[in-house]
Amino acid sequence: MPMCIAIDGPAGSGKSTVGERLARKLGYLYVDTGAMYRAVTWLALEDHIALDNGPALEQLARHAEIVISHPHIADGRQYTVTVHGHDVTWDIRNTSVTRAVSTVSAHPEVRSILIAQQRAMAKQGHVVMVGRDIGAVVLPDAEYKLYLTASLEERARRRYIELEERFGAQNPALPPFEEILNDIRRRDDVDRDNMQPAPDAIIVMTDHLNVEQVLDFICHQLEVLA
Ligand code: DC
């Protein structure tokens, strides 16, 4: 069985759901690196740091005490994220963080700090790490690399359903579908430079696959590899 599994893909490709389920099935540590970029972004917004101020964001990332741990509250969370001891698990998913995170994560200074932390987390092995650049940059030696993708419309549809389930269909906090689609399109554009499949990644188009089918595919591949 591979020690390190890298799963990359754009927003809404299903990588977090698949990654978490796979990690649970294998008894591996699940690390969602997007949560780390989101936590730094949340801090930057709290501290009113300009999103184009690379050196200030670098300092922030360097000193941020971000801890991702097993979920301790059963409210639908995959994990608990704290920043300096403060539970930000849901705050990092809010619209302002989601809109700002691509700008923050585009700073190479921020990336190099978080990438070093991600490599340290993976060192012990038995990890499923999910993100944009895991197979290509963070863990180029990972034994199994997947790149999940789906059309823009399908990814927006999934995000809409996820938010509808969380907020309820009548909740004014639920953004219109068009807004979600435009946000994902804009994030794809900003994230593009840091989002490439590794040359040895298996690319899976998930438009017509549900989570179970993607998991079955992966488990079959892992059996072949074992
Ligand atoms: O997967 P997500 O939507 O939670 O990721 C949030 C943002 O973080 C995404 O817009 C791009 C960035 N990100 C990144 O640049 N590299 C990663 N390994 C993970 C996320």
CSV table of C-alpha atoms and ligand atoms in Angstrom, one decimal:
chain,number,residue,atom,x,y,z
A,1,MET,CA,0.0,0.0,0.0
A,2,PRO,CA,1.4,3.5,-0.8
A,3,MET,CA,2.7,5.5,2.1
A,4,CYS,CA,1.6,8.8,0.6
A,5,ILE,CA,-1.4,9.4,-1.6
A,6,ALA,CA,-1.7,12.8,-3.3
A,7,ILE,CA,-5.1,13.9,-4.6
A,8,ASP,CA,-5.2,17.2,-6.5
A,9,GLY,CA,-7.9,19.0,-8.5
A,10,PRO,CA,-9.8,22.2,-8.9
A,11,ALA,CA,-12.6,23.5,-6.6
A,12,GLY,CA,-15.6,21.3,-6.5
A,13,SER,CA,-13.9,18.3,-8.2
A,14,GLY,CA,-14.8,16.1,-5.2
A,15,LYS,CA,-11.2,15.7,-3.9
A,16,SER,CA,-12.0,16.6,-0.3
A,17,THR,CA,-14.9,14.2,0.0
A,18,VAL,CA,-13.0,11.4,-1.7
A,19,GLY,CA,-9.8,12.1,0.2
A,20,GLU,CA,-11.5,12.0,3.6
A,21,ARG,CA,-13.4,8.8,2.8
A,22,LEU,CA,-10.3,7.1,1.4
A,23,ALA,CA,-8.2,8.2,4.5
A,24,ARG,CA,-10.9,6.8,6.8
A,25,LYS,CA,-11.1,3.5,4.9
A,26,LEU,CA,-7.3,3.1,5.0
A,27,GLY,CA,-6.8,4.4,8.5
A,28,TYR,CA,-4.5,7.1,7.1
A,29,LEU,CA,-4.1,10.7,8.2
A,30,TYR,CA,-6.2,13.1,6.1
A,31,VAL,CA,-4.7,16.5,5.3
A,32,ASP,CA,-6.7,19.1,3.4
A,33,THR,CA,-4.1,21.7,2.4
A,34,GLY,CA,-6.7,24.1,1.2
A,35,ALA,CA,-7.8,24.5,4.9
A,36,MET,CA,-4.2,25.8,5.6
A,37,TYR,CA,-4.4,28.4,2.9
A,38,ARG,CA,-7.9,29.3,4.1
A,39,ALA,CA,-6.7,29.7,7.7
A,40,VAL,CA,-3.9,32.1,6.8
A,41,THR,CA,-6.5,34.0,4.7
A,42,TRP,CA,-8.9,34.2,7.6
A,43,LEU,CA,-6.1,35.6,9.8
A,44,ALA,CA,-5.2,38.1,7.1
A,45,LEU,CA,-8.8,39.4,6.9
A,46,GLU,CA,-9.0,39.5,10.8
A,47,ASP,CA,-5.8,41.5,11.0
A,48,HIS,CA,-6.7,43.8,8.0
A,49,ILE,CA,-3.6,42.8,6.1
A,50,ALA,CA,-3.7,44.0,2.5
A,51,LEU,CA,-3.9,40.9,0.2
A,52,ASP,CA,-1.2,42.2,-2.0
A,53,ASN,CA,1.3,42.6,0.9
A,54,GLY,CA,3.5,39.5,0.3
A,55,PRO,CA,6.0,40.2,3.1
A,56,ALA,CA,3.2,40.8,5.7
A,57,LEU,CA,1.4,37.7,4.6
A,58,GLU,CA,4.6,35.7,4.9
A,59,GLN,CA,5.1,36.9,8.5
A,60,LEU,CA,1.5,35.9,9.2
A,61,ALA,CA,1.9,32.5,7.7
A,62,ARG,CA,5.2,31.9,9.5
A,63,HIS,CA,3.8,32.7,12.9
A,64,ALA,CA,0.3,31.3,12.5
A,65,GLU,CA,-0.4,28.4,14.8
A,66,ILE,CA,-2.7,26.4,12.6
A,67,VAL,CA,-3.8,23.0,13.9
A,68,ILE,CA,-5.9,20.6,12.0
A,69,SER,CA,-7.2,17.8,14.2
A,70,HIS,CA,-9.9,15.1,14.3
A,71,PRO,CA,-13.4,16.6,14.4
A,72,HIS,CA,-14.5,17.0,18.1
A,73,ILE,CA,-18.0,18.3,17.2
A,74,ALA,CA,-20.5,16.3,15.2
A,75,ASP,CA,-21.8,19.2,13.0
A,76,GLY,CA,-20.9,17.8,9.6
A,77,ARG,CA,-17.2,18.9,9.8
A,78,GLN,CA,-14.5,16.7,8.3
A,79,TYR,CA,-11.9,18.0,10.8
A,80,THR,CA,-11.4,20.8,13.2
A,81,VAL,CA,-9.2,23.7,12.3
A,82,THR,CA,-7.9,26.1,15.0
A,83,VAL,CA,-5.8,29.2,14.6
A,84,HIS,CA,-4.0,30.3,17.8
A,85,GLY,CA,-6.5,28.0,19.6
A,86,HIS,CA,-9.6,29.6,18.1
A,87,ASP,CA,-12.0,27.2,16.3
A,88,VAL,CA,-12.2,28.5,12.7
A,89,THR,CA,-13.5,25.3,11.0
A,90,TRP,CA,-16.6,27.0,9.6
A,91,ASP,CA,-15.3,30.6,9.4
A,92,ILE,CA,-12.6,29.5,6.9
A,93,ARG,CA,-15.5,28.4,4.6
A,94,ASN,CA,-17.3,31.8,4.5
A,95,THR,CA,-17.6,33.8,1.4
A,96,SER,CA,-15.1,36.5,2.3
A,97,VAL,CA,-12.4,33.8,2.9
A,98,THR,CA,-13.4,31.9,-0.2
A,99,ARG,CA,-13.1,35.0,-2.4
A,100,ALA,CA,-9.7,36.1,-0.9
A,101,VAL,CA,-7.9,32.7,-0.6
A,102,SER,CA,-6.7,32.5,-4.2
A,103,THR,CA,-5.0,35.9,-3.9
A,104,VAL,CA,-3.3,34.9,-0.6
A,105,SER,CA,-2.2,31.5,-1.9
A,106,ALA,CA,-0.7,33.0,-5.1
A,107,HIS,CA,2.1,34.6,-3.0
A,108,PRO,CA,5.2,32.3,-3.3
A,109,GLU,CA,6.3,33.4,0.2
A,110,VAL,CA,3.1,32.0,1.7
A,111,ARG,CA,3.3,28.9,-0.4
A,112,SER,CA,6.8,28.0,0.6
A,113,ILE,CA,6.0,28.2,4.3
A,114,LEU,CA,2.9,26.1,4.0
A,115,ILE,CA,4.5,23.6,1.7
A,116,ALA,CA,7.3,23.0,4.3
A,117,GLN,CA,4.7,22.3,6.9
A,118,GLN,CA,2.8,20.0,4.6
A,119,ARG,CA,6.0,18.0,3.9
A,120,ALA,CA,6.7,17.7,7.6
A,121,MET,CA,3.1,16.3,8.1
A,122,ALA,CA,3.6,13.7,5.4
A,123,LYS,CA,7.0,12.6,6.7
A,124,GLN,CA,5.5,10.0,9.0
A,125,GLY,CA,3.7,8.3,6.0
A,126,HIS,CA,0.2,6.9,5.9
A,127,VAL,CA,-1.2,10.1,4.7
A,128,VAL,CA,-3.8,11.2,2.1
A,129,MET,CA,-3.0,14.8,1.2
A,130,VAL,CA,-5.4,16.8,-0.8
A,131,GLY,CA,-4.8,20.1,-2.7
A,132,ARG,CA,-3.8,21.6,-6.0
A,133,ASP,CA,0.0,21.0,-6.2
A,134,ILE,CA,0.5,18.0,-3.9
A,135,GLY,CA,1.6,15.5,-6.6
A,136,ALA,CA,3.6,17.9,-8.7
A,137,VAL,CA,5.3,20.1,-6.0
A,138,VAL,CA,4.7,19.1,-2.4
A,139,LEU,CA,5.1,15.4,-2.5
A,140,PRO,CA,6.6,14.5,-5.9
A,141,ASP,CA,7.7,11.1,-4.5
A,142,ALA,CA,4.1,10.1,-3.5
A,143,GLU,CA,3.5,6.6,-4.7
A,144,TYR,CA,0.0,7.2,-5.8
A,145,LYS,CA,-1.2,10.4,-7.4
A,146,LEU,CA,-4.7,11.3,-8.5
A,147,TYR,CA,-6.0,14.3,-10.3
A,148,LEU,CA,-9.7,14.6,-10.0
A,149,THR,CA,-11.5,17.0,-12.3
A,150,ALA,CA,-15.0,17.9,-13.6
A,151,SER,CA,-16.6,20.5,-15.8
A,152,LEU,CA,-17.1,24.0,-14.4
A,153,GLU,CA,-20.9,23.6,-14.5
A,154,GLU,CA,-20.8,20.3,-12.6
A,155,ARG,CA,-18.4,21.6,-10.0
A,156,ALA,CA,-20.7,24.7,-9.4
A,157,ARG,CA,-23.7,22.4,-9.2
A,158,ARG,CA,-22.0,20.3,-6.5
A,159,ARG,CA,-21.0,23.4,-4.5
A,160,TYR,CA,-24.6,24.7,-4.8
A,161,ILE,CA,-26.1,21.5,-3.4
A,162,GLU,CA,-23.5,21.4,-0.6
A,163,LEU,CA,-24.4,24.9,0.5
A,164,GLU,CA,-28.1,24.2,0.1
A,165,GLU,CA,-27.8,21.3,2.4
A,166,ARG,CA,-25.8,23.3,4.9
A,167,PHE,CA,-28.0,26.5,4.9
A,168,GLY,CA,-31.4,25.3,3.7
A,169,ALA,CA,-33.0,26.2,0.3
A,170,GLN,CA,-34.9,29.2,1.7
A,171,ASN,CA,-31.9,30.7,3.6
A,172,PRO,CA,-30.9,34.2,2.2
A,173,ALA,CA,-27.3,33.2,3.0
A,174,LEU,CA,-27.5,30.7,0.1
A,175,PRO,CA,-25.9,32.4,-2.9
A,176,PRO,CA,-27.5,32.1,-6.3
A,177,PHE,CA,-26.1,29.4,-8.6
A,178,GLU,CA,-24.7,32.0,-11.1
A,179,GLU,CA,-22.7,33.6,-8.3
A,180,ILE,CA,-21.2,30.3,-7.3
A,181,LEU,CA,-20.3,29.5,-10.9
A,182,ASN,CA,-18.6,32.8,-11.4
A,183,ASP,CA,-16.7,32.5,-8.1
A,184,ILE,CA,-15.4,29.1,-9.1
A,185,ARG,CA,-14.5,30.4,-12.6
A,186,ARG,CA,-12.6,33.3,-11.1
A,187,ARG,CA,-10.7,31.0,-8.6
A,188,ASP,CA,-9.8,28.6,-11.4
A,189,ASP,CA,-8.2,31.5,-13.2
A,190,VAL,CA,-6.2,32.7,-10.2
A,191,ASP,CA,-5.3,29.2,-9.0
A,192,ARG,CA,-4.2,28.0,-12.5
A,193,ASP,CA,-0.5,28.7,-12.1
A,194,ASN,CA,-0.3,26.6,-9.0
A,195,MET,CA,-2.5,23.8,-10.2
A,196,GLN,CA,-1.0,21.2,-12.5
A,197,PRO,CA,-1.4,17.5,-12.5
A,198,ALA,CA,1.9,15.7,-11.9
A,199,PRO,CA,3.2,14.0,-15.0
A,200,ASP,CA,2.6,10.6,-13.3
A,201,ALA,CA,-0.9,11.4,-11.9
A,202,ILE,CA,-3.9,9.4,-13.0
A,203,ILE,CA,-6.5,11.9,-14.2
A,204,VAL,CA,-10.1,11.1,-13.5
A,205,MET,CA,-13.0,13.0,-15.0
A,206,THR,CA,-15.8,12.8,-12.5
A,207,ASP,CA,-18.7,14.5,-14.2
A,208,HIS,CA,-20.6,11.2,-14.5
A,209,LEU,CA,-19.2,9.5,-11.4
A,210,ASN,CA,-20.5,9.7,-7.8
A,211,VAL,CA,-18.2,9.5,-4.8
A,212,GLU,CA,-18.7,5.8,-4.4
A,213,GLN,CA,-17.7,5.2,-8.0
A,214,VAL,CA,-14.6,7.3,-7.6
A,215,LEU,CA,-13.7,5.4,-4.4
A,216,ASP,CA,-14.3,2.0,-6.1
A,217,PHE,CA,-12.0,3.1,-8.9
A,218,ILE,CA,-9.2,4.1,-6.5
A,219,CYS,CA,-9.5,1.0,-4.3
A,220,HIS,CA,-9.3,-1.2,-7.4
A,221,GLN,CA,-6.2,0.6,-8.5
A,222,LEU,CA,-4.6,0.3,-5.0
A,223,GLU,CA,-5.3,-3.4,-5.0
A,224,VAL,CA,-3.5,-3.7,-8.4
A,225,LEU,CA,-0.6,-1.7,-7.0
A,226,ALA,CA,-0.4,-3.7,-3.7
B,1,DC,O1,-9.6,23.3,-1.9
B,1,DC,P1,-10.0,24.7,-1.3
B,1,DC,O2,-11.1,25.3,-2.1
B,1,DC,O3,-10.4,24.6,0.1
B,1,DC,O4,-8.7,25.6,-1.5
B,1,DC,C1,-8.7,26.9,-1.1
B,1,DC,C2,-7.7,27.7,-1.9
B,1,DC,O5,-6.4,27.4,-1.5
B,1,DC,C3,-7.7,27.5,-3.4
B,1,DC,O6,-8.4,28.5,-4.1
B,1,DC,C4,-6.3,27.4,-3.9
B,1,DC,C5,-5.5,27.3,-2.6
B,1,DC,N1,-4.7,26.1,-2.6
B,1,DC,C6,-3.5,26.0,-3.1
B,1,DC,O7,-3.1,27.0,-3.8
B,1,DC,N2,-2.7,24.9,-3.0
B,1,DC,C7,-3.1,23.9,-2.3
B,1,DC,N3,-2.3,22.8,-2.2
B,1,DC,C8,-4.4,23.9,-1.7
B,1,DC,C9,-5.2,25.0,-1.9
